[in-house]
Coordinates of C-alpha atoms and ligand atoms in Angstrom, one line a residue:
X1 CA 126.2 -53.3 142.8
X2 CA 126.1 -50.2 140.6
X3 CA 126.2 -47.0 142.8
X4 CA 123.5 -44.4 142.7
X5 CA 126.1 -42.2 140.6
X6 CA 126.2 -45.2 137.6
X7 CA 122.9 -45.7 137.9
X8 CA 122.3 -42.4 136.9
X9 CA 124.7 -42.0 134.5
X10 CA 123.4 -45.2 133.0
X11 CA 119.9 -43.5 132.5
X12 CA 121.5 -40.6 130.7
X13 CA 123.4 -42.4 128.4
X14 CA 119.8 -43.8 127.2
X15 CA 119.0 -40.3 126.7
X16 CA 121.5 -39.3 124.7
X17 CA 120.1 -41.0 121.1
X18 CA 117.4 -38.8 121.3
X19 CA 119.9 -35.9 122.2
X20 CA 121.4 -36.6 119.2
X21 CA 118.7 -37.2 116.6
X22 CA 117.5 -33.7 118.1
X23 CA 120.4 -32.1 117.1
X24 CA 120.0 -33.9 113.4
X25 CA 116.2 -32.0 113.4
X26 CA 116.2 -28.9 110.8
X27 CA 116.1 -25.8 112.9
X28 CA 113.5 -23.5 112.6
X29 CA 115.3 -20.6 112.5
X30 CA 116.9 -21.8 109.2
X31 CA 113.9 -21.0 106.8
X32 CA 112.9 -18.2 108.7
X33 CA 113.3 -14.9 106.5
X34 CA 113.7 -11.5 108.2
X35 CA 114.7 -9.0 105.6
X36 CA 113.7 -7.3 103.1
X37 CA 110.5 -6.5 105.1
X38 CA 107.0 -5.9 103.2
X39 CA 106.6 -2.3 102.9
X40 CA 104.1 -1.2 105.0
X41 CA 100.9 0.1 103.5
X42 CA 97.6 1.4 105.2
X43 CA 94.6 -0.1 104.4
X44 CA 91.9 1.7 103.2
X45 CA 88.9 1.7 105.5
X46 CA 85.3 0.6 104.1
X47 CA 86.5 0.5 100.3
X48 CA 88.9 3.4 100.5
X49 CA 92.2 3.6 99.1
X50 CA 95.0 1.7 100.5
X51 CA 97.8 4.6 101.0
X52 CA 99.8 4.0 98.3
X53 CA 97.0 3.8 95.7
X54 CA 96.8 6.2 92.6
X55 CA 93.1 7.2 93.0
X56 CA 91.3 7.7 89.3
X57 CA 88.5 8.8 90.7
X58 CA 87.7 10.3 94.3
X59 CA 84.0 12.0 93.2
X60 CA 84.8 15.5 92.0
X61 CA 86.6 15.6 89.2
X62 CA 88.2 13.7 86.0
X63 CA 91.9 15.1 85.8
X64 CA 93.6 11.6 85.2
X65 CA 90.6 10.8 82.3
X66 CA 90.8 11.9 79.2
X67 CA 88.8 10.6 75.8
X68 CA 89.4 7.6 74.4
X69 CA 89.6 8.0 70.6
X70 CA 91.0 11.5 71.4
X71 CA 93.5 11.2 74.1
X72 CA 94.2 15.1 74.5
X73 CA 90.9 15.9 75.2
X74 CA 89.3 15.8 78.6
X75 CA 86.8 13.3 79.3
X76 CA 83.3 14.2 78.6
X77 CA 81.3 12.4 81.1
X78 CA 79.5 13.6 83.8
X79 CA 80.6 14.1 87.3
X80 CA 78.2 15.0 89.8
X81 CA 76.5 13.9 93.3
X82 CA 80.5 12.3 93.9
X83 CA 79.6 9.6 91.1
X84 CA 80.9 9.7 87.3
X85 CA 78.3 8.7 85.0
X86 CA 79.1 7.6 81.3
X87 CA 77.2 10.4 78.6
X88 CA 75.9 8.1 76.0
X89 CA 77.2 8.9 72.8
X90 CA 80.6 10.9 74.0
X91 CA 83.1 7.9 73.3
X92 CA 84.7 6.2 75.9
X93 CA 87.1 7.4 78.7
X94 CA 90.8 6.3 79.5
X95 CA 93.1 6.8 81.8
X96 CA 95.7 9.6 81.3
X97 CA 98.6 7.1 82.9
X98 CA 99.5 3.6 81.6
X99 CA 99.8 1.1 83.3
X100 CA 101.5 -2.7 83.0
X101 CA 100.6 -4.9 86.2
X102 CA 98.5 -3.3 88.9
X103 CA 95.5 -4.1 91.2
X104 CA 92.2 -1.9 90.6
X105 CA 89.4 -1.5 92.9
X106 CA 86.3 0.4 90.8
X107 CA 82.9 0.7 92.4
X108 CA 79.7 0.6 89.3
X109 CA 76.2 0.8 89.2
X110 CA 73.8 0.5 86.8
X111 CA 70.4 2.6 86.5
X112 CA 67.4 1.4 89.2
X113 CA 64.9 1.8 85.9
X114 CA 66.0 -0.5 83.2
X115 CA 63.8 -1.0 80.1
X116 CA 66.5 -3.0 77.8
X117 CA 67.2 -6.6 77.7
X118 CA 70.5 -8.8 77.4
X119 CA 73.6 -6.9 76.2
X120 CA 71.2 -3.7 76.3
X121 CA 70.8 -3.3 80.2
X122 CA 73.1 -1.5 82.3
X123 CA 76.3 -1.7 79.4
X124 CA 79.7 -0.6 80.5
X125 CA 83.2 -2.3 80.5
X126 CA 86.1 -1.7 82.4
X127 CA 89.0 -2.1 80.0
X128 CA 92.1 -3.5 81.8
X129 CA 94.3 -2.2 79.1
X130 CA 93.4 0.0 76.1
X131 CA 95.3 -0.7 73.2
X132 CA 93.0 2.2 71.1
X133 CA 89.5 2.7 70.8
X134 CA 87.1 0.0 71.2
X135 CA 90.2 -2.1 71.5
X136 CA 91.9 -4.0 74.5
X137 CA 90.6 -6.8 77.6
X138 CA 87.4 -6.3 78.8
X139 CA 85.8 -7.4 81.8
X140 CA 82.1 -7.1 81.3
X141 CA 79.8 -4.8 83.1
X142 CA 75.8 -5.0 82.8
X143 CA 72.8 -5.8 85.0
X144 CA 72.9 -9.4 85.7
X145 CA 70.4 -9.5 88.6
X146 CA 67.2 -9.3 86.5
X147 CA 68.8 -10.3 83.4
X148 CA 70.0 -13.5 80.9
X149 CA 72.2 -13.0 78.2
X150 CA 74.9 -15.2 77.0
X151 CA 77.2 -16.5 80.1
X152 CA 80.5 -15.2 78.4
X153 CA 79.1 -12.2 77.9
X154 CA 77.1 -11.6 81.6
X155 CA 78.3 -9.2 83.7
X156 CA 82.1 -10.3 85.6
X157 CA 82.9 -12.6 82.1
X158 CA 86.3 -11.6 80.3
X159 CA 84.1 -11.0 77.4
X160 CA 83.5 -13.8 75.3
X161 CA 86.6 -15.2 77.0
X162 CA 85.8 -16.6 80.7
X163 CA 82.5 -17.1 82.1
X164 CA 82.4 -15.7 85.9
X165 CA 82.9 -18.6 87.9
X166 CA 79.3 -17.6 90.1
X167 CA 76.6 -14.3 89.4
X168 CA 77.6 -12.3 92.4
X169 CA 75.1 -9.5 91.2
X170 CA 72.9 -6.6 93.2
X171 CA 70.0 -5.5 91.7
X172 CA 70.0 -2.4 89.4
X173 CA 70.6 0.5 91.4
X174 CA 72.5 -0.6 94.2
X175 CA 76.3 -0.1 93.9
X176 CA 78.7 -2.8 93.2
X177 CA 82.6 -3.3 93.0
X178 CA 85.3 -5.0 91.1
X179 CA 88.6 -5.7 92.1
X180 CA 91.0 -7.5 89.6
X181 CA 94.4 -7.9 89.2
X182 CA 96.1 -7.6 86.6
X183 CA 99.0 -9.4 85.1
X184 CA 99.7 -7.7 80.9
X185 CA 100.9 -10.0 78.7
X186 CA 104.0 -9.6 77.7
X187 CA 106.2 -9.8 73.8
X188 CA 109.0 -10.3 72.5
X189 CA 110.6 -7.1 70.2
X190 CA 109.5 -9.3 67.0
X191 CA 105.8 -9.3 68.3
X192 CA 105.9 -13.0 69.7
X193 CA 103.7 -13.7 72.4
X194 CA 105.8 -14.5 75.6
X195 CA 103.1 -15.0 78.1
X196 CA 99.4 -14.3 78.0
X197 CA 97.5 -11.8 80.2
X198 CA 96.2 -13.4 83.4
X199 CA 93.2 -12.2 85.6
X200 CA 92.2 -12.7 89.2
X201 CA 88.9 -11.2 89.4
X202 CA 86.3 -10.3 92.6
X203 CA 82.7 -9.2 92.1
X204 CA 81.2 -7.6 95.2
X205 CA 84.0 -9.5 97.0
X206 CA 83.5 -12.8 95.3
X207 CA 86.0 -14.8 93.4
X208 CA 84.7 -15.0 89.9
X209 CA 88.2 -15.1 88.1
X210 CA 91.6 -17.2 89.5
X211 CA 94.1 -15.8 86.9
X212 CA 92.6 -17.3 83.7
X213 CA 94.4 -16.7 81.0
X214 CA 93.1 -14.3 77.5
X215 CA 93.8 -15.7 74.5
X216 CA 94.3 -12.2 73.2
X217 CA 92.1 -8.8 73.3
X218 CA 88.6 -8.8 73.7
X219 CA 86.4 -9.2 70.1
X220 CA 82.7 -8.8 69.3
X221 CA 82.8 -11.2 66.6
X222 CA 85.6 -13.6 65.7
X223 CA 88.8 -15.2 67.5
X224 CA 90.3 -13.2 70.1
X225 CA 94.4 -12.6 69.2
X226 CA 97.3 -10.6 70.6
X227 CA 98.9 -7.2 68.9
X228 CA 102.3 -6.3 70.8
X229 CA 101.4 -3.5 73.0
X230 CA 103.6 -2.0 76.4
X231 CA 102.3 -0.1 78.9
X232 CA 98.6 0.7 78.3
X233 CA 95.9 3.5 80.1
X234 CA 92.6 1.8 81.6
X235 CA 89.6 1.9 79.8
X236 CA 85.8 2.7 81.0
X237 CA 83.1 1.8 78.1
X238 CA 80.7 4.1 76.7
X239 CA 78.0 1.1 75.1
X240 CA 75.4 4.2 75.7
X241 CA 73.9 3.4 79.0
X242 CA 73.8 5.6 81.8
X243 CA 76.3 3.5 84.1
X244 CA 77.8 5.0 86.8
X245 CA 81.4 5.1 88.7
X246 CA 82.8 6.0 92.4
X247 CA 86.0 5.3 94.4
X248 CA 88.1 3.8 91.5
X249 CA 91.9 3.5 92.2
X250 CA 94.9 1.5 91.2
X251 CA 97.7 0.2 92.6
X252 CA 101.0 -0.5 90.2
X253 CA 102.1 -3.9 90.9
Ligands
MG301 MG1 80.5 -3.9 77.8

């Protein structure tokens, strides 16, 4: 007759298979990863700047723009009411910093009272990098609420390059934002292409870009193609209509 002390040593050893297979799981603690921490940033409340952001624009005044086609003169739109408002027919405005991969947050508006049609309707750009006047990556910026024109050319395309994946539009008048990130192509010394540019884009907080690729710089007419450039100032698009800017600032990747 087994005594209560076998018996119970007799249960145990059934246990101890599953003691041991325990001991074969992976342990947590393995894959966990404590260091380096994230560097801690504070977000920005209702739009504004995230700590460590370079702001380009905080309302009063254009010290980090200068003009476009004539980088050592100061930009010659208009700032007033805390907005930035493109002066048709003064060229367009770049950044006085370049920049290679970064996040920007921008905030536009085209006018309430719109007479044009298609491309002639609220025209701006945001030029993710300049590579000289009229030159570099556009993403698109006209009315698109009240509007047709051609889809890779609406408001939120790469121009002529992606079509926005949805319209995400407000109506003309009403303020709207962008926030794209940006990854620059990059070249060998010789020119080469090593990897395109890629862009994750949100209109008004919707996805309407998941890092597509360019196939090179934005064109009017023709193929789009790559020219070796390095680091690169941000472009805003004078196209003659009287579209408007707030809270635009960057973050360096
Ligand atoms: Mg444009």
């Amino acid at each position: 007759m087994m005594s209560r002390l076998g018996a119970a040593l007799a249960g145990l050893s059934m246990l101890v298979p599953a003691f041991a297979a325990e001991r074969q799981a992976p342990d947590p603690k393995a894959t966990e990863v404590w260091a380096p921490e994230p560097r801690r940033v504070a977000p920005g409340s209702a739009g504004a700047a995230p700590s460590d952001a370079i702001v380009l624009f905080d309302g009063t005044h254009l010290a980090e723009w200068v003009q476009a086609a004539a980088p050592e003169r100061p930009a010659a739109w208009t700032v007033a009411g805390g907005t930035l408002t493109v002066r048709g027919g003064s060229g367009d405005i770049q950044t006085r910093r370049l920049f290679t991969d970064y996040q920007i947050h921008l905030e536009w508006r085209v006018p309430a009272a719109l007479t044009g049609r298609g491309q002639a309707r609220g025209n701006s750009g945001l030029f993710l990098a300049s590579t000289g006047s009229g030159s570099g990556y556009e993403i698109q910026i006209l009315d698109c609420a009240d509007n047709t024109t051609y889809a890779n050319g609406q408001a939120a395309s790469l121009y002529k390059q992606h079509i926005p994946l949805v319209n995400a539009c407000a109506a003309p008048g009403e303020w709207q934002s962008y926030d794209v990130i940006w990854t620059a192509p990059r070249f060998a010394a010789d020119g080469t292409l090593l990897s395109p540019a890629y862009v994750t884009a949100l209109h008004n907080g919707v996805l309407v870009h998941n890092r597509v690729a360019l196939q090179g710089e934005t064109v009017y007419a023709g193929t789009p193609a790559y020219r070796r450039h390095g680091p690169a100032p941000i472009k805003l698009q004078d196209h003659g209509d009287a579209v408007s800017f707030r809270n635009i600032w960057v973050r360096p990747l």
